[in-house]
PDB file of C-alpha atoms in Angstrom:
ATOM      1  CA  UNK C   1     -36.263  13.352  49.828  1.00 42.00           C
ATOM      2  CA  UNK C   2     -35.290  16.431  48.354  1.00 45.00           C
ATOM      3  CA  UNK C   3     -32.517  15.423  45.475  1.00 47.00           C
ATOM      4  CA  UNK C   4     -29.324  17.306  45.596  1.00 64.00           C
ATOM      5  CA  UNK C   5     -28.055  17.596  42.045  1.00 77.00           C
ATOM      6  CA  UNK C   6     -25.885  19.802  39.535  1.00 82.00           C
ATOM      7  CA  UNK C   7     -28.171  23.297  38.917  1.00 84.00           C
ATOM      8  CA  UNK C   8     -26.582  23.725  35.744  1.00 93.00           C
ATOM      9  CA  UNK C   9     -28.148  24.522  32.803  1.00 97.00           C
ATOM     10  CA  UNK C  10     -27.574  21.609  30.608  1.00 98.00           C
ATOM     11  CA  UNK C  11     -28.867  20.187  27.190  1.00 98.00           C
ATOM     12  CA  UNK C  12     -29.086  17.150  25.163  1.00 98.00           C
ATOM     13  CA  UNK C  13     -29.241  19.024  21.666  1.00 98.00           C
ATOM     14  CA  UNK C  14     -30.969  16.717  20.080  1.00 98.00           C
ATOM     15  CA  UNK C  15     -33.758  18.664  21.544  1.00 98.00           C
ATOM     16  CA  UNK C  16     -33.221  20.866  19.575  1.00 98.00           C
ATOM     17  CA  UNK C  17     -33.823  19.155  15.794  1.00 97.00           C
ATOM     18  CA  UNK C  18     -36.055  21.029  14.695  1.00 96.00           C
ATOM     19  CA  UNK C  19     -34.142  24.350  15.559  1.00 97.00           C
ATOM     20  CA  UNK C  20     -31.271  22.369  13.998  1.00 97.00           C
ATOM     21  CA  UNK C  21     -33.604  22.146  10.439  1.00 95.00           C
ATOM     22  CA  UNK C  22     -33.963  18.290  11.255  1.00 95.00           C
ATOM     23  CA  UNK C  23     -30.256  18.270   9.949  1.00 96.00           C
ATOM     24  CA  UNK C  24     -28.657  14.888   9.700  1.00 97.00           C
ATOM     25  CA  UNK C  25     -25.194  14.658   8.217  1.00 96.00           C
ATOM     26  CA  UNK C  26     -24.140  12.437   4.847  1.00 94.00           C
ATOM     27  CA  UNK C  27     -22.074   9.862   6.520  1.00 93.00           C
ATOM     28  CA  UNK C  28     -23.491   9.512  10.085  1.00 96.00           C
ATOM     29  CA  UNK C  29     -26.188   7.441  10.343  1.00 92.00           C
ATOM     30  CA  UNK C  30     -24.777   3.860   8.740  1.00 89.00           C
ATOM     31  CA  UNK C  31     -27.174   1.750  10.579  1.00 87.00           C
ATOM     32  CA  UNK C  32     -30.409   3.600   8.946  1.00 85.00           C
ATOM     33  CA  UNK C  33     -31.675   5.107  12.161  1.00 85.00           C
ATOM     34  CA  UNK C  34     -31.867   8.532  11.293  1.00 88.00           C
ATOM     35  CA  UNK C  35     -32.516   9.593   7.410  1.00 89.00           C
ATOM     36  CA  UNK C  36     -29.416  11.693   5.957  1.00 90.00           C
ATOM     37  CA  UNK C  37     -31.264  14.765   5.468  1.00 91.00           C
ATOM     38  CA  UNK C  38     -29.345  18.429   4.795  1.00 88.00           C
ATOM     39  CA  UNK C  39     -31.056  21.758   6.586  1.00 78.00           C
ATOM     40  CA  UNK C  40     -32.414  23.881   4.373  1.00 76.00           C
ATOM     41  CA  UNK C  41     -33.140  26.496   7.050  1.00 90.00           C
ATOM     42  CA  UNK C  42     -32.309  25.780   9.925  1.00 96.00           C
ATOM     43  CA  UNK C  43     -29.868  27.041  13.064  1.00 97.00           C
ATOM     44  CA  UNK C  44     -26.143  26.592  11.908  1.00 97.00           C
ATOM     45  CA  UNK C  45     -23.865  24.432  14.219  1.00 98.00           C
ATOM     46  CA  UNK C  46     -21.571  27.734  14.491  1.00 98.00           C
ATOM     47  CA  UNK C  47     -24.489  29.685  15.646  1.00 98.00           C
ATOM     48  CA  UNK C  48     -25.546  27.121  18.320  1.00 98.00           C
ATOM     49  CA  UNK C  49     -23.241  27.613  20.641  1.00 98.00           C
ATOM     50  CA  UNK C  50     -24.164  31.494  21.195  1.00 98.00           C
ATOM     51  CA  UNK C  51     -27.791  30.449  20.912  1.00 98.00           C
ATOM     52  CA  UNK C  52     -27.248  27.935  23.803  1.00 98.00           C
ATOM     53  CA  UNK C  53     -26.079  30.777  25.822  1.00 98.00           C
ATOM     54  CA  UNK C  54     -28.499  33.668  24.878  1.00 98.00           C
ATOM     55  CA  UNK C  55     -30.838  30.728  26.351  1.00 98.00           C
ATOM     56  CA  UNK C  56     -29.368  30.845  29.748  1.00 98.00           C
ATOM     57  CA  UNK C  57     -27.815  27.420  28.821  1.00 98.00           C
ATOM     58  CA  UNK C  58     -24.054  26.732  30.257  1.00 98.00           C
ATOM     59  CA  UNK C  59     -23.290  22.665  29.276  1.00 98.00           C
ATOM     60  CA  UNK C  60     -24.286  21.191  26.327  1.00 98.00           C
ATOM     61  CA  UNK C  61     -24.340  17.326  24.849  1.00 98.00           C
ATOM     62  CA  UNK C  62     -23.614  17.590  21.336  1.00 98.00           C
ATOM     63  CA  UNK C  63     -24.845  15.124  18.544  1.00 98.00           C
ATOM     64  CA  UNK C  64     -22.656  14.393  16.067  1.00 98.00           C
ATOM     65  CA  UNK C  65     -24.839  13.981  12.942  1.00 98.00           C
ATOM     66  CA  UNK C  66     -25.205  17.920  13.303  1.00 98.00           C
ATOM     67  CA  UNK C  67     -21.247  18.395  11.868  1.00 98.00           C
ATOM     68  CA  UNK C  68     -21.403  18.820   8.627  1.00 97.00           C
ATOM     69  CA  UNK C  69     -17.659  18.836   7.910  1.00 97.00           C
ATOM     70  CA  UNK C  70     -15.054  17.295  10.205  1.00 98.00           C
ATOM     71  CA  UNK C  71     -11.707  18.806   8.901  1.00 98.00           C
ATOM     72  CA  UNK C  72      -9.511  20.548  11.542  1.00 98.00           C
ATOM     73  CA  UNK C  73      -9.872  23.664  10.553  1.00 98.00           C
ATOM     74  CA  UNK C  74     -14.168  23.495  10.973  1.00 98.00           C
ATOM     75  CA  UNK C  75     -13.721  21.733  14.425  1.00 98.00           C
ATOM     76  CA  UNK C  76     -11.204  24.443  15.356  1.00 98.00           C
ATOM     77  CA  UNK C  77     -13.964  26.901  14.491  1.00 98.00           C
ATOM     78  CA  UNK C  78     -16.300  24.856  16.121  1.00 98.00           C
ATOM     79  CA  UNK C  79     -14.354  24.560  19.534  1.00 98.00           C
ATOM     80  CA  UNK C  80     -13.839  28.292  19.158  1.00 98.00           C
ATOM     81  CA  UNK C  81     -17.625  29.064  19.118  1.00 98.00           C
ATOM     82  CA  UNK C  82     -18.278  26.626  22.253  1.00 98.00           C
ATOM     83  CA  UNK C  83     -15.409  28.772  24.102  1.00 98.00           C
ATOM     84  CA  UNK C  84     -16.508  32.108  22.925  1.00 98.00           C
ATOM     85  CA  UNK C  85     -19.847  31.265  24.080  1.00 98.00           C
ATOM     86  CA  UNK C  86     -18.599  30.149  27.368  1.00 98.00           C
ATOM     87  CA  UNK C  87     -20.696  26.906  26.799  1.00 98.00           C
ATOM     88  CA  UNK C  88     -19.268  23.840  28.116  1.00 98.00           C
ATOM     89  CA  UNK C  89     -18.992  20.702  26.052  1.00 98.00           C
ATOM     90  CA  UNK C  90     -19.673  18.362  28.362  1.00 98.00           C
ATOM     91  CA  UNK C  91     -20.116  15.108  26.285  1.00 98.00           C
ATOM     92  CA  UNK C  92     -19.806  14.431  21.990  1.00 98.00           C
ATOM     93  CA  UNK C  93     -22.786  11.930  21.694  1.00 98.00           C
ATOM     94  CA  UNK C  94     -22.033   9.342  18.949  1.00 98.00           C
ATOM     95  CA  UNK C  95     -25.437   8.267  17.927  1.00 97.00           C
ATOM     96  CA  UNK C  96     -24.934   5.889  15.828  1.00 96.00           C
ATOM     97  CA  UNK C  97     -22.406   2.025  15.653  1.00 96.00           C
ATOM     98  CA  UNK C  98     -23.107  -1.493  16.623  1.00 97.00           C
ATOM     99  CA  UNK C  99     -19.803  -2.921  18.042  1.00 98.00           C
ATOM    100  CA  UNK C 100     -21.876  -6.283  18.938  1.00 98.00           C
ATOM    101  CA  UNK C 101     -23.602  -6.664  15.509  1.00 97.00           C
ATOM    102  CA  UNK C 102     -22.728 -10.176  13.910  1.00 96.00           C
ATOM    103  CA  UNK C 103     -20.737  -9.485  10.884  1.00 96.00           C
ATOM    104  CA  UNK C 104     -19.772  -5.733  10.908  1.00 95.00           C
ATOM    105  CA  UNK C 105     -19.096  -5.207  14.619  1.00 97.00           C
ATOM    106  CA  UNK C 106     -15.146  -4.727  13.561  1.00 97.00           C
ATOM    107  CA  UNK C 107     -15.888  -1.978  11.061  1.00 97.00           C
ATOM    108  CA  UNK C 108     -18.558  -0.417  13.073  1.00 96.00           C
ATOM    109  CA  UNK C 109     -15.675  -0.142  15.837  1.00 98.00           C
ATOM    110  CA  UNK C 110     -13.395   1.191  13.646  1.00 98.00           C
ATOM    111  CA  UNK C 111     -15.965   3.651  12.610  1.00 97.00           C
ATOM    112  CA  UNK C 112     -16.748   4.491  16.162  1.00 98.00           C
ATOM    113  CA  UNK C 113     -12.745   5.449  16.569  1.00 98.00           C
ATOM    114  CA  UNK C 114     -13.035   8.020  13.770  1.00 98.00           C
ATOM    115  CA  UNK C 115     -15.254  10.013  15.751  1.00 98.00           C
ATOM    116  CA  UNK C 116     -13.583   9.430  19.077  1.00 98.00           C
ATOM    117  CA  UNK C 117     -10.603  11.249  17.095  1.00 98.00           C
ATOM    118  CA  UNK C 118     -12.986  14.293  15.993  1.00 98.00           C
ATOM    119  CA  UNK C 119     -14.220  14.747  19.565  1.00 98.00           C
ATOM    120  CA  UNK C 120     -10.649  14.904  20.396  1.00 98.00           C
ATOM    121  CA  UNK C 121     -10.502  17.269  18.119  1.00 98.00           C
ATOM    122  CA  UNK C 122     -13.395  19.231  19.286  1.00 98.00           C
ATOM    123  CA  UNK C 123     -11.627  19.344  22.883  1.00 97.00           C
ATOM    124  CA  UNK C 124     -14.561  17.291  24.622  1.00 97.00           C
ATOM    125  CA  UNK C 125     -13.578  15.547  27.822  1.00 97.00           C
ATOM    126  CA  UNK C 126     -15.797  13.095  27.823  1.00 98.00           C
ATOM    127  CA  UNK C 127     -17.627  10.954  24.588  1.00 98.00           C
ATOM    128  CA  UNK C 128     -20.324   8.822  24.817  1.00 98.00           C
ATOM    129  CA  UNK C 129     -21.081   5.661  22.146  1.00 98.00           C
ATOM    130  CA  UNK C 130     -23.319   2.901  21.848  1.00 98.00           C
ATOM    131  CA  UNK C 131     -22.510  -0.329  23.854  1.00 98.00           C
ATOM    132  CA  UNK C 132     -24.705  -2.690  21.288  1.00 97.00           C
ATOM    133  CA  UNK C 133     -28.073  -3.081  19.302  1.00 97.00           C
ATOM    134  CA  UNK C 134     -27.863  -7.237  20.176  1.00 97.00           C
ATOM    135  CA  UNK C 135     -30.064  -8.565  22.100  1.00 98.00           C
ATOM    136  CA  UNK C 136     -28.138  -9.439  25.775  1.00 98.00           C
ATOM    137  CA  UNK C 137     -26.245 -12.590  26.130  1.00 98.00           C
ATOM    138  CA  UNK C 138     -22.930 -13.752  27.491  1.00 97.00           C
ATOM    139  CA  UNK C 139     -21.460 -13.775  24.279  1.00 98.00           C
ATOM    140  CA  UNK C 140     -22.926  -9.892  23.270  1.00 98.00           C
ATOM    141  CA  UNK C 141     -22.258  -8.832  26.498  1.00 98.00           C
ATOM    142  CA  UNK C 142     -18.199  -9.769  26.415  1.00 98.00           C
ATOM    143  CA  UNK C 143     -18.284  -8.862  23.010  1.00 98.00           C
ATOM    144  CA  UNK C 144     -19.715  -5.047  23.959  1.00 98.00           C
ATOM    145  CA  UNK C 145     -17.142  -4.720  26.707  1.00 98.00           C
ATOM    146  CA  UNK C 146     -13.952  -6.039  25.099  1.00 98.00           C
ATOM    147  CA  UNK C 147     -14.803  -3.228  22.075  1.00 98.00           C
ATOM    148  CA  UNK C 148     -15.722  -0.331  24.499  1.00 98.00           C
ATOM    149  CA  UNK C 149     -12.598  -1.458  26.468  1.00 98.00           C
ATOM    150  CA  UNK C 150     -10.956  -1.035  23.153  1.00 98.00           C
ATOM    151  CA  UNK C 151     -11.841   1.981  22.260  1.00 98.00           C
ATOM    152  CA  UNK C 152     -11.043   3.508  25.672  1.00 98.00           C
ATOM    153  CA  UNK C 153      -7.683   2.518  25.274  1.00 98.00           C
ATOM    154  CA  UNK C 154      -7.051   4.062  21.918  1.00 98.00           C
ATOM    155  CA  UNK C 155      -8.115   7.416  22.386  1.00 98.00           C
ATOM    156  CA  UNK C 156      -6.881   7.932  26.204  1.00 97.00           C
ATOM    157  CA  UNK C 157      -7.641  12.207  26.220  1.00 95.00           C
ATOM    158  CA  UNK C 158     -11.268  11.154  26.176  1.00 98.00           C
ATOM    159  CA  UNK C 159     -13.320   9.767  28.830  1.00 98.00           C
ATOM    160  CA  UNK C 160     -15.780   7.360  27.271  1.00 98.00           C
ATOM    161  CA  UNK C 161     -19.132   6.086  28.134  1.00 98.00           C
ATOM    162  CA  UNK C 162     -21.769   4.191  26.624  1.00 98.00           C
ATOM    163  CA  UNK C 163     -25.669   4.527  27.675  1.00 98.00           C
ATOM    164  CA  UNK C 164     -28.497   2.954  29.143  1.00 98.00           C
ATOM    165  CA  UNK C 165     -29.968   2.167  25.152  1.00 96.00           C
ATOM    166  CA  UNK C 166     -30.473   0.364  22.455  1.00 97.00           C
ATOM    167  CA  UNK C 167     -31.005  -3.460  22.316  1.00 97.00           C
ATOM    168  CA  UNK C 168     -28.183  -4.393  24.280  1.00 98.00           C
ATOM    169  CA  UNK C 169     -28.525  -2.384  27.547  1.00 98.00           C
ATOM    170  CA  UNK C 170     -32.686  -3.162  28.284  1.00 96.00           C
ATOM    171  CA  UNK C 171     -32.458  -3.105  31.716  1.00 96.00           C
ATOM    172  CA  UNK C 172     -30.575  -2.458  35.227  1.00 97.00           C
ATOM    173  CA  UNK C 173     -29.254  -5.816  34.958  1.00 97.00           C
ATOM    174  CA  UNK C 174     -27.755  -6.475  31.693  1.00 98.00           C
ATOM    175  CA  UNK C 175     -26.277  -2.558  32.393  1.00 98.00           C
ATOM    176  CA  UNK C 176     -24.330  -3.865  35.589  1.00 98.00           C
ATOM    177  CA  UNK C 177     -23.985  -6.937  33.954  1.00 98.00           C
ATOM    178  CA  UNK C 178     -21.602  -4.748  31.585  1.00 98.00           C
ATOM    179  CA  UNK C 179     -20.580  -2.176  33.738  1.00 98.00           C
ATOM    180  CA  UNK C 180     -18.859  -5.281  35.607  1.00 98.00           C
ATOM    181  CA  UNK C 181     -16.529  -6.813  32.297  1.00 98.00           C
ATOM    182  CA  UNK C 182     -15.992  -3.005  31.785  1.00 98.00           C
ATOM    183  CA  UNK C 183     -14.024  -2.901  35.472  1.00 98.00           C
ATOM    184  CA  UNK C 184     -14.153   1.275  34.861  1.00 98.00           C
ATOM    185  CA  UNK C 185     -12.326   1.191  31.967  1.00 98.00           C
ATOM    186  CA  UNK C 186     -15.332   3.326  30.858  1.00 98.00           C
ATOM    187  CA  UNK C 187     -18.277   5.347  32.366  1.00 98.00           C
ATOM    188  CA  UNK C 188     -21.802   5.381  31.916  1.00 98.00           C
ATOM    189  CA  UNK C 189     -24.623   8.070  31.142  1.00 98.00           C
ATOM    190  CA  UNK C 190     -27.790   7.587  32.460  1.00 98.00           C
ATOM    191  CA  UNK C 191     -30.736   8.616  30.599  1.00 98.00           C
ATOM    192  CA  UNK C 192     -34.056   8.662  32.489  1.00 97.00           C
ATOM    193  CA  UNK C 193     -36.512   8.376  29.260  1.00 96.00           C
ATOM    194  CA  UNK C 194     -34.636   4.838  28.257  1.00 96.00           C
ATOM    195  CA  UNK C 195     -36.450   2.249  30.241  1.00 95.00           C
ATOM    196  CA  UNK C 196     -40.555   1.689  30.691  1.00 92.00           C
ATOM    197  CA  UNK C 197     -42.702  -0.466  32.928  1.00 91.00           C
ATOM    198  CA  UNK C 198     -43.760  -0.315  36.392  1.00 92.00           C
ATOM    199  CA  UNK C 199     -40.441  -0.236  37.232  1.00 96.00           C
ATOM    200  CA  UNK C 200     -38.475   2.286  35.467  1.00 96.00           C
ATOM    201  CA  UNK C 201     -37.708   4.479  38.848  1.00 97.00           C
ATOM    202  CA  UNK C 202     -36.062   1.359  40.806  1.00 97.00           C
ATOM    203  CA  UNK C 203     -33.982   0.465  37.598  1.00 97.00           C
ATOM    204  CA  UNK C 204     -32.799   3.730  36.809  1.00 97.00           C
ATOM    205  CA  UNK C 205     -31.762   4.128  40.146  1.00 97.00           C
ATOM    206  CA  UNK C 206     -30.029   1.021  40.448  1.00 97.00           C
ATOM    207  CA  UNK C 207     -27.328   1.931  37.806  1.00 97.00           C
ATOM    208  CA  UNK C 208     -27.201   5.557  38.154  1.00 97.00           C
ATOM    209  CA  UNK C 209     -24.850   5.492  41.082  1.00 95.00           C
ATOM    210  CA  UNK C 210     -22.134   5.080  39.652  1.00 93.00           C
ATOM    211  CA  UNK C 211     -23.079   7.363  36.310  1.00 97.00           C
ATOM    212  CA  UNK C 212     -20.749  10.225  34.935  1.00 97.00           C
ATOM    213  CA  UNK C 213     -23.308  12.477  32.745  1.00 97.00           C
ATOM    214  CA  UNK C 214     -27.220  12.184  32.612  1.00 98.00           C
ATOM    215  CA  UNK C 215     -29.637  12.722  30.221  1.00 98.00           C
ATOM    216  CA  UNK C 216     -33.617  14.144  31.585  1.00 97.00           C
ATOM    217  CA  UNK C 217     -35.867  12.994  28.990  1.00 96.00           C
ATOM    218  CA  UNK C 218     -39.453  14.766  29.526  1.00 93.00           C
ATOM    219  CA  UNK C 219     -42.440  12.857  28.761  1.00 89.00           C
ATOM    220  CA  UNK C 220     -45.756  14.532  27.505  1.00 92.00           C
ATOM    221  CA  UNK C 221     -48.754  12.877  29.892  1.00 91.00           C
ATOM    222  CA  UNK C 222     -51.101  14.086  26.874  1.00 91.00           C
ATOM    223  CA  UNK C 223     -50.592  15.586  23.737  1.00 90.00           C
ATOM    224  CA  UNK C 224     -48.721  18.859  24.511  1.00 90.00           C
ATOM    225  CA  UNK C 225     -48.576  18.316  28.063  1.00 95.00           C
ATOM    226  CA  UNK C 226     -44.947  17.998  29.998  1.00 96.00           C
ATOM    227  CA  UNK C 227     -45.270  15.014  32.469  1.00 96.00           C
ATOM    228  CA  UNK C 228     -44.299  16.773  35.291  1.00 96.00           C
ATOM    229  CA  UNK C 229     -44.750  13.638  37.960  1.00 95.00           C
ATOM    230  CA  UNK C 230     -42.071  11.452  35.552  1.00 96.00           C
ATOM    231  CA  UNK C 231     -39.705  14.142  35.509  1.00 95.00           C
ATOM    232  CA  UNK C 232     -40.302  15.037  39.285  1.00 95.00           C
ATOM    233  CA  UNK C 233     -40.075  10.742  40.158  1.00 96.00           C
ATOM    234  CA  UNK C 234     -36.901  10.112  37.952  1.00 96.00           C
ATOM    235  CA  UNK C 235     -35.102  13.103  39.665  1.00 96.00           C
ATOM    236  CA  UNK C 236     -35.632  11.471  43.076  1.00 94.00           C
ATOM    237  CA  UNK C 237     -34.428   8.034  41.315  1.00 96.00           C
ATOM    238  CA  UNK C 238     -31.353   9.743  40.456  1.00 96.00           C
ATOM    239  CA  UNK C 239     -31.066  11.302  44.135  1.00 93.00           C
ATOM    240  CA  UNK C 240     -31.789   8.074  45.747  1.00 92.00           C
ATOM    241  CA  UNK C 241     -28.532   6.324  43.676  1.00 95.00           C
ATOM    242  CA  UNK C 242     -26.375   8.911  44.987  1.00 94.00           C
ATOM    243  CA  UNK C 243     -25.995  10.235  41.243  1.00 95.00           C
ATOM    244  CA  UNK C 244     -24.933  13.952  41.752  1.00 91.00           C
ATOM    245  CA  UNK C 245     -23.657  15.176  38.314  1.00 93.00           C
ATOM    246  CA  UNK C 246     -25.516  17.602  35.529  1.00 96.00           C
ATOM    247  CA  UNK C 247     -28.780  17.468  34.209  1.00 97.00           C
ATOM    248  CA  UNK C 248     -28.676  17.500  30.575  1.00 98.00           C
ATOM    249  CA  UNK C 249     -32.429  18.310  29.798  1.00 98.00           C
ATOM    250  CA  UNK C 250     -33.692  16.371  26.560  1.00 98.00           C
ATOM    251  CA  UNK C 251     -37.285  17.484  25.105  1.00 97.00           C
ATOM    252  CA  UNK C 252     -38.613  15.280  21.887  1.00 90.00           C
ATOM    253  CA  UNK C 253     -42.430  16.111  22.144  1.00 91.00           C
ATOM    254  CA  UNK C 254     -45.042  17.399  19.301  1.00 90.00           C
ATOM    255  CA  UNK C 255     -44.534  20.985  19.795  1.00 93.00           C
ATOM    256  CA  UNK C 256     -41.904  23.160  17.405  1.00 94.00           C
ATOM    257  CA  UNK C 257     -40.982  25.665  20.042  1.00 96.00           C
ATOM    258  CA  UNK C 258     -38.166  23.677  21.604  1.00 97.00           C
ATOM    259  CA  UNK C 259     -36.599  26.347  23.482  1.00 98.00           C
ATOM    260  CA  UNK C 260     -39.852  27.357  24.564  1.00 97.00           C
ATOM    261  CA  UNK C 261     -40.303  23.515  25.683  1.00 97.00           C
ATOM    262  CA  UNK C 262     -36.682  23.625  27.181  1.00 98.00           C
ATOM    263  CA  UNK C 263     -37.912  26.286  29.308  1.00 98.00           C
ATOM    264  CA  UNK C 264     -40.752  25.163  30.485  1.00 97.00           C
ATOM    265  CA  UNK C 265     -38.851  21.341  31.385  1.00 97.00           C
ATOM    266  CA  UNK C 266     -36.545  23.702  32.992  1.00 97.00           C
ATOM    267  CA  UNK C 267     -38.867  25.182  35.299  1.00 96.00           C
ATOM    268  CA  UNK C 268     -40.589  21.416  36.310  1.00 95.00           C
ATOM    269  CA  UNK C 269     -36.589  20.625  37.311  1.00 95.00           C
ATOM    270  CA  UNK C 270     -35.947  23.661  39.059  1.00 93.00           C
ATOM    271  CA  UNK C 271     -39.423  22.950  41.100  1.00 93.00           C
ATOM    272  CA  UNK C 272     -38.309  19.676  42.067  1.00 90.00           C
ATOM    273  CA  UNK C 273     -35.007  20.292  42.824  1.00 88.00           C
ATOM    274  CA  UNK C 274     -36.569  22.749  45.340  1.00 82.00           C
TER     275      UNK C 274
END
């Protein structure tokens, strides 16, 4: 089967970290995940944007660590360089919140809400957030859901998803499981690099159906090496669900040259897309 997807040219930029001078911002990584670290010399968020498109790149998923101020006027500058660009903001990726964690779940919600507000701000359409870094149960799973339903309702000019990720979401069906108590109150983004085992192809595509955004992670089959066959297999999962939206391509492998890597992951999609 020959999938029939979005040709855009899309990114997750957190491929692009190291372009980015690993840059985390002070403020947006509570839970530890990702050290605080400022760039010394690396791309500057403002210059992204143009960078994306002297890449041939149209959509991009932004992470929000790489702000390093969130005042109106820098996210009106920001917008501005996305529009100038003519690079489409498809999703602001929160990467960061536990809504099901035991004692600060409230605050970590209320956290979450702040940067719902600056991807408002940033004119995104859609936002995506953590659903929970609990392990699954009943209780985790209601909790998740009444939250995400939560924050849905509060910031209404967003569309928001969570993710196939984290501690929460291991699987197809603790993903449907939630998908269910969310009753399409909000969306989900399917990322193909998420889930291992023998398998990942038959749970990916029994949840991407009914997915908004995507995320193509690349694997490397041997040190420098772009697995071509996992890339080529989780397309066809994605074509098989009936999934039909963009391809935000995500590279995280040894080499530096991410745009070169981008290209190259690029190519293996256009291939298999035929």
């Amino acid at each position: 089967m020959t999938p029939s997807l979005d040709p855009t040219k899309a990114v997750h930029t957190w491929s692009l970290f190291r372009t980015m001078g690993r840059y985390v911002a002070p403020g947006s990584a509570p839970s530890g995940g990702l050290t605080e670290n400022p760039a010394e010399d690396g791309l500057d968020l403002l210059e992204l944007p143009a960078q994306l498109a002297a890449h041939g790149f149209t959509s991009a998923q932004l992470c929000h660590f790489y702000l390093p101020r969130t005042d109106s006027a820098y996210l009106a500058e920001l917008q501005d360089a996305f529009a100038s660009a003519q690079v489409d903001l498809e999703c602001f990726l929160v990467d960061d919140g536990d809504v099901t964690h035991p004692e600060h779940g409230a605050q970590q919600q209320r956290w979450l809400s702040g940067w719902l507000e600056i991807a408002e701000q940033l004119g995104a359409r859609r936002a995506r957030v953590p659903a929970g870094d609990q392990p699954p149960t009943p209780e985790t799973l209601a909790l998740s859901a009444q939250r995400l339903r939560a924050l849905a309702a509060d910031h209404t000019d967003l569309r928001v998803l969570t993710e196939n990720w984290k501690a929460l979401l291991v699987g197809a069906e603790t993903t449907r499981a939630l998908l269910e108590r969310l009753e399409g109150e909000v969306g989900l983004l399917i990322d193909t690099g998420n889930w291992d085992g023998p398998d990942k192809y038959a749970q990916i595509a029994a949840v991407a159906g009914g997915a908004e955004c995507s995320q193509v992670k690349v694997r490397e089959s041997s040190p420098g090496v772009l697995d071509a066959e996992d890339i080529s297999r989780s397309l066809a999962a994605l074509a098989q669900a009936g999934y039909s939206g963009r391809l935000s391509l995500v590279y995280a492998g040894s080499d530096d040259d991410e745009w070169g890597r981008l290209e190259e992951l690029h190519g293996i999609v256009r291939t298999a897309l035929g």
